[in-house]
mmCIF file of N, CA and C in Angstrom:
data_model
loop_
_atom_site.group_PDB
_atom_site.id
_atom_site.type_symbol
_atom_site.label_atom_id
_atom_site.label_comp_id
_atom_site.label_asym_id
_atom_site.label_seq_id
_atom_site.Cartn_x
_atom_site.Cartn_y
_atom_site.Cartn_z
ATOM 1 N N UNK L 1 -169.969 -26.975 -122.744
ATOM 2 C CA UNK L 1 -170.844 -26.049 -123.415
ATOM 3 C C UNK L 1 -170.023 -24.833 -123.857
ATOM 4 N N UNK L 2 -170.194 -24.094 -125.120
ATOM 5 C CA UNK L 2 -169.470 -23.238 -125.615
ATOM 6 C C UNK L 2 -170.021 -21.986 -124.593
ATOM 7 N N UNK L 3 -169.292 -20.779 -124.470
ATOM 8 C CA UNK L 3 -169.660 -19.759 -123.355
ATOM 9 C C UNK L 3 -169.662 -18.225 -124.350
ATOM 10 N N UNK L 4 -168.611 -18.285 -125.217
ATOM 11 C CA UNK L 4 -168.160 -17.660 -125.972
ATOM 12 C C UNK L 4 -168.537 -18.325 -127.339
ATOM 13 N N UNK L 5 -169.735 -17.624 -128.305
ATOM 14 C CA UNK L 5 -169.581 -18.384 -129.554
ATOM 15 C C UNK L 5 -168.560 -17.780 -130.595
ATOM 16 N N UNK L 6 -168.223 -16.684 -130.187
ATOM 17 C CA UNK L 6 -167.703 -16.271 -131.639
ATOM 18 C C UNK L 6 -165.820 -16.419 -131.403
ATOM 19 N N UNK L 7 -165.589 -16.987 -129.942
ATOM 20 C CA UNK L 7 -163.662 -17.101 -130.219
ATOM 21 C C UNK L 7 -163.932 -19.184 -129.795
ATOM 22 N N UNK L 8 -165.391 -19.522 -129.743
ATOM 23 C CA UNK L 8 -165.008 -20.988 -129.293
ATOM 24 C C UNK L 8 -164.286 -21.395 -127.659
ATOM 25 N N UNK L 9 -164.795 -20.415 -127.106
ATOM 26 C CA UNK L 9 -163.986 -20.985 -125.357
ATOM 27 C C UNK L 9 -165.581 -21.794 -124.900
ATOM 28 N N UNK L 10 -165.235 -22.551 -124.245
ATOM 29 C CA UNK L 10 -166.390 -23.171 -123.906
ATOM 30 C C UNK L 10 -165.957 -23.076 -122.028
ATOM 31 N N UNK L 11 -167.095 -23.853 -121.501
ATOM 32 C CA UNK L 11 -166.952 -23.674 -119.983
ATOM 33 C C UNK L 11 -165.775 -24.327 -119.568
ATOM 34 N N UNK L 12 -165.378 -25.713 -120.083
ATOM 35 C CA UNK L 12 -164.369 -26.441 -119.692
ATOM 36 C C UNK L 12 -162.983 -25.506 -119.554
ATOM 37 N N UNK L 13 -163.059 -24.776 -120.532
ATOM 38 C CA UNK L 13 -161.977 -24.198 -120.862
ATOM 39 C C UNK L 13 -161.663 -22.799 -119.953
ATOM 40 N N UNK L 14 -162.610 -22.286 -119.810
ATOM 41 C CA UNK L 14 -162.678 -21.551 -118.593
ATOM 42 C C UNK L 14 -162.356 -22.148 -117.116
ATOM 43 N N UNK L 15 -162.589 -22.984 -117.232
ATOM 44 C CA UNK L 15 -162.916 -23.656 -115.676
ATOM 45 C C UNK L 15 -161.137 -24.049 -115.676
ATOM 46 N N UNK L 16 -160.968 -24.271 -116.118
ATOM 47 C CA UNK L 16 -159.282 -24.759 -116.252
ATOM 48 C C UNK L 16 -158.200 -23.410 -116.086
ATOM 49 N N UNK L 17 -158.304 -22.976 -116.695
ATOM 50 C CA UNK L 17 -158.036 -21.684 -116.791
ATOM 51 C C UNK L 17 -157.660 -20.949 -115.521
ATOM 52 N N UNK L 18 -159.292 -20.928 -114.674
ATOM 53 C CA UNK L 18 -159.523 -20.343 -113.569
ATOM 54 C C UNK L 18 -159.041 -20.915 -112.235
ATOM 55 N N UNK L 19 -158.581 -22.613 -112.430
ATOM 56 C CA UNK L 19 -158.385 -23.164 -111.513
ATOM 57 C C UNK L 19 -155.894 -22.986 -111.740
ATOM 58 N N UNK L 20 -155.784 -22.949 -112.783
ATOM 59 C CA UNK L 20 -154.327 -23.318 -112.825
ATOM 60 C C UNK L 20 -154.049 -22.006 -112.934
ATOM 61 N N UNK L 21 -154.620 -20.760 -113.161
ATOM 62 C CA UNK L 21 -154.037 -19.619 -113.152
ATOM 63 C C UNK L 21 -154.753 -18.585 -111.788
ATOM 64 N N UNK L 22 -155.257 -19.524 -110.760
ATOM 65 C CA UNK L 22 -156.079 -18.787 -109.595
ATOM 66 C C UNK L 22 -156.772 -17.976 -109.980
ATOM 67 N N UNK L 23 -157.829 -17.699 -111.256
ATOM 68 C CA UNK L 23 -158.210 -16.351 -111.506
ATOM 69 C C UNK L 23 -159.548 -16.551 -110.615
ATOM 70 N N UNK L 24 -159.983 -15.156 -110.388
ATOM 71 C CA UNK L 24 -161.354 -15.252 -109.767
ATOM 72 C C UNK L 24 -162.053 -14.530 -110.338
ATOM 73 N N UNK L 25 -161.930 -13.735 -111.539
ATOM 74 C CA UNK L 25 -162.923 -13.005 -112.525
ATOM 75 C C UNK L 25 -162.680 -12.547 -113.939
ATOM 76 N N UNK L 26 -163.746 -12.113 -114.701
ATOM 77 C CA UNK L 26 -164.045 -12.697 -115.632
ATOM 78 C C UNK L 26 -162.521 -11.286 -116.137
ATOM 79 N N UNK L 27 -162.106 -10.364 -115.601
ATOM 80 C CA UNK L 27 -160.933 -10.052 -116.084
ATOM 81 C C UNK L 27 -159.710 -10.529 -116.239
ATOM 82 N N UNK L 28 -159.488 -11.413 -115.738
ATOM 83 C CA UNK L 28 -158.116 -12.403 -115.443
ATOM 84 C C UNK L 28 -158.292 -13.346 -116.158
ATOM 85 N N UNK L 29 -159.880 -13.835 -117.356
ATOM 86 C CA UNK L 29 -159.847 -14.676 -118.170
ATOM 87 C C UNK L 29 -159.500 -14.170 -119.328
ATOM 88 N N UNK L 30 -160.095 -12.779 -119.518
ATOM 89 C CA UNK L 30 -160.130 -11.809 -120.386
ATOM 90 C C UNK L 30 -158.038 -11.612 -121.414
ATOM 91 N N UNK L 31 -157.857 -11.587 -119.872
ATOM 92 C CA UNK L 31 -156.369 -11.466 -120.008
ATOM 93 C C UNK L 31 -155.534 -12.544 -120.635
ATOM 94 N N UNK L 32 -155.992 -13.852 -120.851
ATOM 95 C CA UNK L 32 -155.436 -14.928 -121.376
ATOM 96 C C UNK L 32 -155.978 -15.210 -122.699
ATOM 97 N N UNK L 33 -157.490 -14.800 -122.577
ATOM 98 C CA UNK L 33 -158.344 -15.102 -123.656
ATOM 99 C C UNK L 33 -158.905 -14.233 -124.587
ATOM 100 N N UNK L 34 -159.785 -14.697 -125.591
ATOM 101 C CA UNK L 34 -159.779 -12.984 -126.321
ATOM 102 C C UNK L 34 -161.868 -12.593 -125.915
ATOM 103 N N UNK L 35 -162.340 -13.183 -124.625
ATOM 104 C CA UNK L 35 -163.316 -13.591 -124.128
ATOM 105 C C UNK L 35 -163.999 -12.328 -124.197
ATOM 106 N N UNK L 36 -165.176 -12.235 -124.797
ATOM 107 C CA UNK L 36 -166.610 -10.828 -124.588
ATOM 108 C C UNK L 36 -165.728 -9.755 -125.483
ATOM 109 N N UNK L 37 -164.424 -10.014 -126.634
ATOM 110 C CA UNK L 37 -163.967 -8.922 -127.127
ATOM 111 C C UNK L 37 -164.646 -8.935 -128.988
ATOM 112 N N UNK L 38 -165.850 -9.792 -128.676
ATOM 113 C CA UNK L 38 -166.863 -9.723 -130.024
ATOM 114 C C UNK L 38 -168.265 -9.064 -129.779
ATOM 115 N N UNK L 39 -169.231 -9.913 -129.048
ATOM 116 C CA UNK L 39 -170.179 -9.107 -128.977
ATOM 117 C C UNK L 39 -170.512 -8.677 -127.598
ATOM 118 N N UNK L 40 -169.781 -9.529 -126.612
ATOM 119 C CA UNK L 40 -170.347 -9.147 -125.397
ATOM 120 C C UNK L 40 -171.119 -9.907 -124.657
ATOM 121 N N UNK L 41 -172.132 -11.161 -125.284
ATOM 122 C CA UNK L 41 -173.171 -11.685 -124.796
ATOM 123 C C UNK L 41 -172.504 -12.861 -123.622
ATOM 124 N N UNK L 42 -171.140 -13.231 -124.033
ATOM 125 C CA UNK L 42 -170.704 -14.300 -123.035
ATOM 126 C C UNK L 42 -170.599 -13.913 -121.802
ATOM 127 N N UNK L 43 -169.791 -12.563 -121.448
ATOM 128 C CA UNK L 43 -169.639 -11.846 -119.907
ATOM 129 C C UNK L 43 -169.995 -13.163 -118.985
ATOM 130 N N UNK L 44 -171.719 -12.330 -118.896
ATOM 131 C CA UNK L 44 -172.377 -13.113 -117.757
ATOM 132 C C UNK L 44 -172.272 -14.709 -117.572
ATOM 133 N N UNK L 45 -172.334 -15.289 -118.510
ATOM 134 C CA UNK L 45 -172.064 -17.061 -118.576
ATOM 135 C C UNK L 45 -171.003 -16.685 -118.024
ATOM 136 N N UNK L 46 -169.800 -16.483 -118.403
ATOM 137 C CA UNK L 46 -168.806 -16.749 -118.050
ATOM 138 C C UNK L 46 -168.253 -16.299 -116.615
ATOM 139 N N UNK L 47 -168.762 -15.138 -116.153
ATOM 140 C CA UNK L 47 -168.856 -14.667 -114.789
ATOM 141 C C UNK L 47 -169.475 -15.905 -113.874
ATOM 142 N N UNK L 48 -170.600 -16.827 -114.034
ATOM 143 C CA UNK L 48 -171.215 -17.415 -113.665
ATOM 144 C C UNK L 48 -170.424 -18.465 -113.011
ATOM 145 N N UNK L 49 -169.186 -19.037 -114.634
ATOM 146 C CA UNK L 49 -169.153 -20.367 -114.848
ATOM 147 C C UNK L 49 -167.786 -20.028 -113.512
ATOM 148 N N UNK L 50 -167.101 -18.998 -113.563
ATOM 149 C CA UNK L 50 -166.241 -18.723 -112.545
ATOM 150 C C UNK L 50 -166.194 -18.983 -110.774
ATOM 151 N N UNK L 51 -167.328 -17.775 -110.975
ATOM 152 C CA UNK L 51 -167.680 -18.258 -109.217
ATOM 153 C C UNK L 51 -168.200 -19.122 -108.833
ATOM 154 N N UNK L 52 -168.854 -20.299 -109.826
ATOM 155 C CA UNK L 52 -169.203 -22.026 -109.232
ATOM 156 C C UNK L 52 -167.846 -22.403 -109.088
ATOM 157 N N UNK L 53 -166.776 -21.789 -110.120
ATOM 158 C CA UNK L 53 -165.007 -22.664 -109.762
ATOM 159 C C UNK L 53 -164.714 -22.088 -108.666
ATOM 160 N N UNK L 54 -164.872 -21.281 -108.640
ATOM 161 C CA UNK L 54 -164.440 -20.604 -106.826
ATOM 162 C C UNK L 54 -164.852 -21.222 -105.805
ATOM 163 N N UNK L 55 -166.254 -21.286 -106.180
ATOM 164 C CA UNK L 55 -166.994 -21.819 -105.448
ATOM 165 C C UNK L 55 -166.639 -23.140 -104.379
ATOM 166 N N UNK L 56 -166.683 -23.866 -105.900
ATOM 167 C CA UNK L 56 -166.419 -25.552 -105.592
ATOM 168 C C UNK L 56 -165.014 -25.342 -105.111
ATOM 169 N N UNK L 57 -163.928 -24.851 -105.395
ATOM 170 C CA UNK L 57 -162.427 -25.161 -104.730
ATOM 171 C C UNK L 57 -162.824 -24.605 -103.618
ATOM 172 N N UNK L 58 -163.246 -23.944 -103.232
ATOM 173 C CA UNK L 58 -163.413 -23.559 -101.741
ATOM 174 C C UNK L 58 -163.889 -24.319 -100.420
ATOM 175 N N UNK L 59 -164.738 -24.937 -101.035
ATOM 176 C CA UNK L 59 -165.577 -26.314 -100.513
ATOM 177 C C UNK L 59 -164.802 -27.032 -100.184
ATOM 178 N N UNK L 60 -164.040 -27.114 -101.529
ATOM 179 C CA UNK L 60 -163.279 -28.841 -101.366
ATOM 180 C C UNK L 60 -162.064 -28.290 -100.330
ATOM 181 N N UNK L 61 -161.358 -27.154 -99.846
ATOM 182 C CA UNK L 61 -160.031 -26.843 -99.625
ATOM 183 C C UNK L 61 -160.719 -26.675 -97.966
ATOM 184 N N UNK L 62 -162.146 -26.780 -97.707
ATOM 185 C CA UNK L 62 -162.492 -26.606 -96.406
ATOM 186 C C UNK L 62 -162.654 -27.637 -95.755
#
């Protein structure tokens, strides 16, 4: 699902991201990507789509 409509990052792409570069928030995506630097509306999706990746590696690493 796209997260970002106006640079095209979708969740996948986040989720990858977050897992090979350890990020744990939506600033450390920010930093790779050009993510919420149009209108803003993605943030929260994308905050979301993060801490389920946290989430789930945490699970699995327990």
């Amino acid at each position: 699902m796209y997260v970002c409509l106006c640079h095209g990052i979708t969740d996948k792409k986040i989720m990858k991201l977050s897992l090979e570069h350890g990020i744990t928030d939506v600033r450390g995506i920010r930093q790779i990507t050009p993510l919420g630097s149009q209108c803003g509306k993605c943030i929260r999706t994308a905050k979301e789509v993060i801490e389920d990746t946290v989430a789930k590696t945490y699970q699995q690493a327990s």
